[in-house]
CSV table of C-alpha atoms in Angstrom, one decimal:
chain,number,residue,atom,x,y,z
A,1,MET,CA,-10.2,6.7,-55.2
A,2,LYS,CA,-10.2,3.2,-53.7
A,3,LEU,CA,-7.6,3.3,-50.9
A,4,GLY,CA,-6.2,1.2,-48.1
A,5,PHE,CA,-4.8,2.5,-44.8
A,6,VAL,CA,-2.6,0.5,-42.5
A,7,GLY,CA,-1.7,1.7,-39.0
A,8,LEU,CA,-4.2,3.7,-37.0
A,9,GLY,CA,-2.1,5.3,-34.3
A,10,ASN,CA,-2.2,8.9,-33.2
A,11,MET,CA,-1.3,10.0,-36.7
A,12,GLY,CA,-2.8,7.3,-38.8
A,13,LEU,CA,-6.3,7.5,-37.4
A,14,PRO,CA,-6.9,11.2,-38.2
A,15,MET,CA,-5.2,10.8,-41.6
A,16,ALA,CA,-7.5,8.0,-42.6
A,17,LYS,CA,-10.4,10.0,-41.3
A,18,ASN,CA,-9.5,12.9,-43.6
A,19,LEU,CA,-9.3,10.5,-46.6
A,20,LEU,CA,-12.8,9.3,-45.8
A,21,ALA,CA,-14.0,12.9,-45.4
A,22,ALA,CA,-12.6,13.7,-48.9
A,23,GLY,CA,-14.8,11.1,-50.4
A,24,HIS,CA,-12.4,8.3,-50.9
A,25,GLU,CA,-13.3,4.6,-50.3
A,26,VAL,CA,-11.0,3.3,-47.6
A,27,ALA,CA,-10.2,-0.1,-46.2
A,28,VAL,CA,-8.4,0.1,-42.8
A,29,TRP,CA,-6.3,-2.3,-40.7
A,30,ASN,CA,-4.7,-1.9,-37.3
A,31,ARG,CA,-3.0,-4.4,-35.0
A,32,THR,CA,-5.7,-3.5,-32.5
A,33,PRO,CA,-9.0,-3.7,-34.4
A,34,ALA,CA,-10.9,-1.5,-31.9
A,35,ARG,CA,-8.9,1.5,-33.1
A,36,ALA,CA,-10.7,1.2,-36.4
A,37,GLU,CA,-14.2,1.4,-35.0
A,38,PRO,CA,-14.7,5.2,-35.5
A,39,LEU,CA,-13.7,4.9,-39.1
A,40,VAL,CA,-15.9,1.9,-39.7
A,41,ARG,CA,-18.8,3.9,-38.4
A,42,GLN,CA,-17.9,6.6,-41.0
A,43,GLY,CA,-18.0,4.0,-43.8
A,44,ALA,CA,-14.6,2.4,-43.9
A,45,ARG,CA,-14.2,-1.3,-44.4
A,46,LEU,CA,-12.3,-3.2,-41.6
A,47,ALA,CA,-9.6,-5.3,-43.2
A,48,ALA,CA,-8.4,-8.6,-41.7
A,49,SER,CA,-4.7,-8.0,-42.5
A,50,PRO,CA,-2.4,-5.5,-44.3
A,51,ALA,CA,-2.7,-7.6,-47.4
A,52,ASP,CA,-6.5,-7.4,-47.2
A,53,ALA,CA,-6.4,-3.6,-46.8
A,54,ALA,CA,-4.3,-3.5,-50.0
A,55,LYS,CA,-6.5,-5.9,-51.9
A,56,GLY,CA,-8.3,-4.0,-54.7
A,57,ALA,CA,-6.8,-0.7,-53.7
A,58,GLU,CA,-5.3,1.8,-56.2
A,59,VAL,CA,-3.2,3.2,-53.4
A,60,VAL,CA,-2.5,1.9,-49.9
A,61,PHE,CA,-1.1,4.1,-47.1
A,62,SER,CA,0.9,2.9,-44.2
A,63,MET,CA,1.7,4.9,-41.0
A,64,LEU,CA,3.8,3.0,-38.5
A,65,ALA,CA,6.1,3.9,-35.6
A,66,ASP,CA,9.4,2.5,-36.7
A,67,ASP,CA,11.4,0.5,-39.2
A,68,ARG,CA,10.5,-2.9,-37.6
A,69,ALA,CA,6.8,-2.3,-37.8
A,70,ALA,CA,6.9,-0.7,-41.2
A,71,GLU,CA,8.9,-3.6,-42.7
A,72,ALA,CA,6.7,-6.3,-41.1
A,73,VAL,CA,3.5,-4.7,-42.4
A,74,ALA,CA,4.9,-4.2,-45.9
A,75,LEU,CA,6.9,-7.4,-46.4
A,76,GLY,CA,5.4,-9.9,-43.9
A,77,PRO,CA,3.5,-13.0,-44.8
A,78,THR,CA,0.2,-11.1,-44.8
A,79,GLY,CA,1.8,-7.8,-45.7
A,80,ILE,CA,0.9,-5.1,-48.1
A,81,ILE,CA,3.0,-6.5,-50.9
A,82,GLU,CA,1.0,-9.7,-50.8
A,83,GLY,CA,-2.3,-8.0,-51.4
A,84,LEU,CA,-1.4,-5.0,-53.6
A,85,ALA,CA,-2.2,-5.4,-57.3
A,86,LYS,CA,0.4,-5.0,-60.0
A,87,GLY,CA,0.6,-1.3,-60.9
A,88,ALA,CA,-1.0,-0.2,-57.6
A,89,VAL,CA,1.0,2.0,-55.3
A,90,HIS,CA,2.1,1.8,-51.6
A,91,VAL,CA,2.5,5.2,-50.0
A,92,SER,CA,4.6,5.0,-46.8
A,93,SER,CA,4.0,7.9,-44.5
A,94,SER,CA,6.1,6.5,-41.7
A,95,THR,CA,9.3,8.1,-40.6
A,96,ILE,CA,11.7,5.3,-41.5
A,97,SER,CA,15.4,4.9,-42.4
A,98,VAL,CA,16.7,5.8,-45.8
A,99,ALA,CA,17.9,2.2,-46.1
A,100,LEU,CA,14.5,0.7,-45.5
A,101,SER,CA,12.9,3.1,-47.9
A,102,GLN,CA,15.3,1.8,-50.6
A,103,LYS,CA,14.5,-1.8,-49.6
A,104,LEU,CA,10.8,-1.2,-49.9
A,105,THR,CA,11.3,0.6,-53.3
A,106,ASP,CA,13.1,-2.4,-54.6
A,107,ALA,CA,10.6,-5.0,-53.2
A,108,HIS,CA,7.6,-3.2,-54.7
A,109,ALA,CA,9.4,-2.8,-58.1
A,110,ASN,CA,10.2,-6.5,-58.1
A,111,ALA,CA,6.5,-7.2,-57.5
A,112,GLY,CA,5.4,-4.8,-60.3
A,113,GLN,CA,4.0,-2.3,-57.8
A,114,GLY,CA,4.8,1.4,-57.2
A,115,TYR,CA,6.2,2.8,-54.1
A,116,VAL,CA,6.0,6.5,-52.9
A,117,SER,CA,7.7,7.7,-49.7
A,118,SER,CA,5.5,10.4,-48.2
A,119,PRO,CA,6.4,11.3,-44.6
A,120,VAL,CA,4.6,14.3,-43.0
A,121,PHE,CA,5.4,17.2,-40.8
A,122,GLY,CA,3.0,17.9,-38.0
A,123,ARG,CA,1.7,16.5,-34.7
A,124,PRO,CA,-1.6,14.5,-34.2
A,125,GLU,CA,-3.6,17.8,-33.8
A,126,ALA,CA,-2.3,18.9,-37.2
A,127,ALA,CA,-3.3,15.6,-38.7
A,128,GLU,CA,-6.8,16.0,-37.2
A,129,THR,CA,-7.2,19.5,-38.6
A,130,LYS,CA,-5.6,18.8,-42.0
A,131,GLN,CA,-2.7,21.1,-41.3
A,132,LEU,CA,0.1,18.5,-42.1
A,133,TRP,CA,2.8,19.4,-44.6
A,134,VAL,CA,3.2,16.4,-46.8
A,135,LEU,CA,6.4,15.3,-48.6
A,136,ALA,CA,6.4,12.9,-51.6
A,137,ALA,CA,9.1,11.2,-53.7
A,138,GLY,CA,8.9,8.4,-56.1
A,139,ALA,CA,8.3,7.7,-59.8
A,140,LYS,CA,6.5,10.7,-61.3
A,141,ALA,CA,3.6,8.6,-62.6
A,142,ASP,CA,3.1,7.1,-59.1
A,143,VAL,CA,3.3,10.4,-57.3
A,144,ASP,CA,0.8,12.0,-59.8
A,145,ARG,CA,-1.6,9.1,-59.3
A,146,CYS,CA,-1.5,9.6,-55.5
A,147,LYS,CA,-1.8,13.4,-55.5
A,148,PRO,CA,-5.6,13.6,-54.9
A,149,ALA,CA,-5.1,11.5,-51.7
A,150,LEU,CA,-2.0,13.2,-50.6
A,151,GLU,CA,-3.6,16.6,-51.0
A,152,ALA,CA,-6.5,15.5,-48.8
A,153,LEU,CA,-4.1,15.0,-45.8
A,154,GLY,CA,-2.7,18.5,-45.3
A,155,ARG,CA,-2.3,22.1,-46.2
A,156,GLY,CA,0.6,21.6,-48.7
A,157,LEU,CA,2.6,19.1,-50.6
A,158,THR,CA,6.3,19.2,-51.6
A,159,VAL,CA,7.4,16.7,-54.3
A,160,LEU,CA,11.1,16.1,-54.0
A,161,GLY,CA,12.1,13.8,-56.9
A,162,GLU,CA,11.9,10.3,-58.3
A,163,GLN,CA,14.0,8.5,-55.8
A,164,ALA,CA,11.7,7.6,-52.9
A,165,SER,CA,14.3,7.9,-50.2
A,166,MET,CA,14.7,11.6,-50.9
A,167,ALA,CA,11.6,12.2,-48.9
A,168,ASN,CA,13.0,10.3,-46.0
A,169,VAL,CA,16.2,12.3,-46.1
A,170,ALA,CA,14.1,15.5,-46.1
A,171,LYS,CA,11.9,14.3,-43.2
A,172,LEU,CA,14.8,13.2,-41.1
A,173,SER,CA,16.6,16.5,-41.7
A,174,GLY,CA,13.5,18.4,-40.6
A,175,ASN,CA,13.2,16.4,-37.4
A,176,PHE,CA,16.9,17.0,-36.7
A,177,LEU,CA,16.3,20.7,-37.0
A,178,ILE,CA,13.5,20.4,-34.5
A,179,ALA,CA,15.6,18.3,-32.1
A,180,ALA,CA,18.5,20.8,-32.3
A,181,MET,CA,16.1,23.6,-31.7
A,182,LEU,CA,14.8,21.9,-28.6
A,183,GLU,CA,18.3,21.5,-27.2
A,184,THR,CA,19.0,25.3,-27.8
A,185,LEU,CA,15.7,26.3,-26.2
A,186,SER,CA,16.3,24.0,-23.3
A,187,GLU,CA,19.7,25.4,-22.5
A,188,ALA,CA,18.4,29.0,-22.8
A,189,PHE,CA,15.5,28.4,-20.5
A,190,ALA,CA,17.7,26.6,-17.9
A,191,PHE,CA,20.3,29.3,-18.0
A,192,THR,CA,17.8,32.2,-17.6
A,193,ARG,CA,15.8,30.3,-14.9
A,194,LYS,CA,18.8,29.5,-12.8
A,195,SER,CA,19.9,33.1,-13.1
A,196,GLY,CA,16.6,34.3,-11.5
A,197,ILE,CA,14.5,35.0,-14.6
A,198,GLU,CA,11.0,33.5,-14.5
A,199,PRO,CA,10.3,31.2,-17.5
A,200,LYS,CA,7.1,33.3,-18.3
A,201,GLN,CA,9.3,36.4,-18.5
A,202,PHE,CA,11.8,34.9,-20.9
A,203,MET,CA,8.9,33.4,-22.9
A,204,GLU,CA,7.5,36.9,-23.3
A,205,LEU,CA,10.8,38.1,-24.6
A,206,PHE,CA,11.1,35.1,-26.8
A,207,GLN,CA,7.7,35.7,-28.4
A,208,ASN,CA,8.4,39.4,-29.0
A,209,VAL,CA,12.0,39.1,-30.3
A,210,PHE,CA,12.7,35.6,-31.6
A,211,ALA,CA,9.4,33.7,-32.4
A,212,ARG,CA,8.6,33.6,-36.1
A,213,SER,CA,7.7,30.0,-36.5
A,214,PRO,CA,4.7,28.3,-34.9
A,215,ILE,CA,6.8,25.2,-34.3
A,216,PHE,CA,9.6,27.2,-32.5
A,217,GLU,CA,7.0,29.0,-30.4
A,218,ARG,CA,5.0,25.9,-29.5
A,219,TYR,CA,8.0,24.1,-28.2
A,220,ALA,CA,9.3,27.1,-26.4
A,221,GLN,CA,5.9,27.3,-24.6
A,222,ALA,CA,6.1,23.6,-23.7
A,223,ILE,CA,9.5,24.2,-22.1
A,224,ALA,CA,8.4,27.4,-20.3
A,225,ASP,CA,5.3,25.6,-18.9
A,226,GLU,CA,7.1,22.3,-18.3
A,227,LYS,CA,4.2,20.7,-20.1
A,228,TYR,CA,5.7,17.4,-21.5
A,229,SER,CA,2.6,15.2,-21.3
A,230,PRO,CA,0.6,14.0,-23.1
A,231,ALA,CA,3.3,13.5,-25.8
A,232,GLY,CA,2.5,14.7,-29.3
A,233,PHE,CA,5.8,13.1,-30.3
A,234,ALA,CA,7.5,10.9,-27.8
A,235,MET,CA,11.1,11.2,-26.7
A,236,ARG,CA,11.9,7.6,-27.7
A,237,LEU,CA,10.7,8.5,-31.2
A,238,GLY,CA,13.0,11.5,-31.2
A,239,LEU,CA,15.9,9.2,-30.2
A,240,LYS,CA,14.9,6.9,-33.1
A,241,ASP,CA,14.8,9.7,-35.7
A,242,VAL,CA,18.0,11.4,-34.7
A,243,GLY,CA,19.6,7.9,-34.8
A,244,LEU,CA,18.3,7.5,-38.3
A,245,VAL,CA,19.8,10.9,-39.3
A,246,LEU,CA,23.2,9.8,-38.0
A,247,GLU,CA,23.0,6.4,-39.7
A,248,ALA,CA,22.2,8.1,-43.1
A,249,ALA,CA,24.9,10.8,-42.5
A,250,ARG,CA,27.5,8.1,-41.8
A,251,ALA,CA,26.6,6.4,-45.0
A,252,ALA,CA,26.9,9.7,-46.9
A,253,GLU,CA,30.1,10.6,-45.0
A,254,VAL,CA,28.6,13.8,-43.6
A,255,PRO,CA,29.9,14.6,-40.0
A,256,MET,CA,27.1,15.9,-37.8
A,257,PRO,CA,28.5,16.5,-34.3
A,258,LEU,CA,25.4,18.4,-33.0
A,259,ALA,CA,23.2,15.5,-34.1
A,260,SER,CA,25.5,13.1,-32.0
A,261,LEU,CA,25.1,15.4,-29.0
A,262,VAL,CA,21.3,15.5,-29.3
A,263,ARG,CA,21.1,11.8,-29.8
A,264,ASP,CA,23.0,11.3,-26.6
A,265,GLN,CA,20.7,13.7,-24.8
A,266,TYR,CA,17.7,11.7,-25.9
A,267,LEU,CA,19.4,8.4,-25.1
A,268,GLY,CA,19.9,9.7,-21.5
A,269,GLY,CA,16.3,10.7,-21.2
A,270,VAL,CA,15.0,7.3,-22.4
A,271,ALA,CA,17.5,5.5,-20.1
A,272,GLN,CA,16.1,7.5,-17.1
A,273,GLY,CA,12.6,6.4,-17.9
A,274,HIS,CA,11.3,9.4,-19.7
A,275,GLY,CA,10.9,7.9,-23.2
A,276,ASP,CA,7.1,8.3,-23.3
A,277,LEU,CA,7.2,12.1,-22.4
A,278,ASP,CA,7.1,14.6,-25.3
A,279,TRP,CA,10.5,15.1,-26.9
A,280,SER,CA,10.4,18.7,-25.7
A,281,ALA,CA,11.1,17.2,-22.2
A,282,LEU,CA,14.7,17.8,-23.2
A,283,GLY,CA,14.0,21.0,-21.4
A,284,GLY,CA,13.5,19.1,-18.2
A,285,LEU,CA,16.6,17.0,-18.6
A,286,VAL,CA,18.7,20.1,-19.1
A,287,ALA,CA,17.1,21.8,-16.1
A,288,GLU,CA,17.8,18.8,-14.0
A,289,ARG,CA,21.5,18.9,-15.0
A,290,ALA,CA,21.5,22.6,-13.9
A,291,GLY,CA,20.2,21.5,-10.5
A,292,LEU,CA,16.7,22.7,-11.1
A,293,PRO,CA,13.5,20.7,-10.3
A,294,TRP,CA,11.1,19.8,-13.1
A,295,LYS,CA,7.7,18.3,-13.6
A,296,HIS,CA,7.6,14.7,-14.8
């Protein structure tokens, strides 16, 4: 397929690389052009703008950090919507708000273009090794058209329905599950540590009794080792995502008191200058409140 890819951060760069490796023709754009150099050496075309990356593409992907960046890249004066042909599809892999997903759906529909929301589960190393789990929602014809590219990004694909924002609801719900898990792990490790149990001892118990999920075990290990840097997913992004969960829950009139608690935990961490640590550094914040030292 002829593709575009906009946003070559920690996630976008390996995702674009996997699309190239799958044999697709890819035009790439990033705010810092130097990030595209490895892809250009592998045969990608360096685009001058998001609109240029979308020009002539059947499908253009975007992977940005937050709503502000995603909206600017899609709807700005040299944005994706300006360059994308009628009938072509924008696939947004960014973790964005439900409201922005609907806004992008409407904007592309008005331009005669398709829009598929396709956030992913997995950290940069999962993107690198094609182990992401990919979500997709949007008009069936658009999702079907994008499937070869979506399947080149990960180990599995879940199609959620024809309303694009369904994928955003599912992604935010999944990230809330991880954030709530991190709070629980953090409290358990702080409690056992202050009671005289070595983290490695409790980690061994955890692995033998509780660990069934690689995600759960990976984050438990990070808290046990106090290894919060480099960040696979930064605390400030965790704050953003839990905030988006609460925003959507408020609109749907769904009370989520634990989500409010976790949001405040992350807000405190960011306010203390820890926003660039991994979001599992919640373990350090809880340890600090318990009067324990932590590495940061």
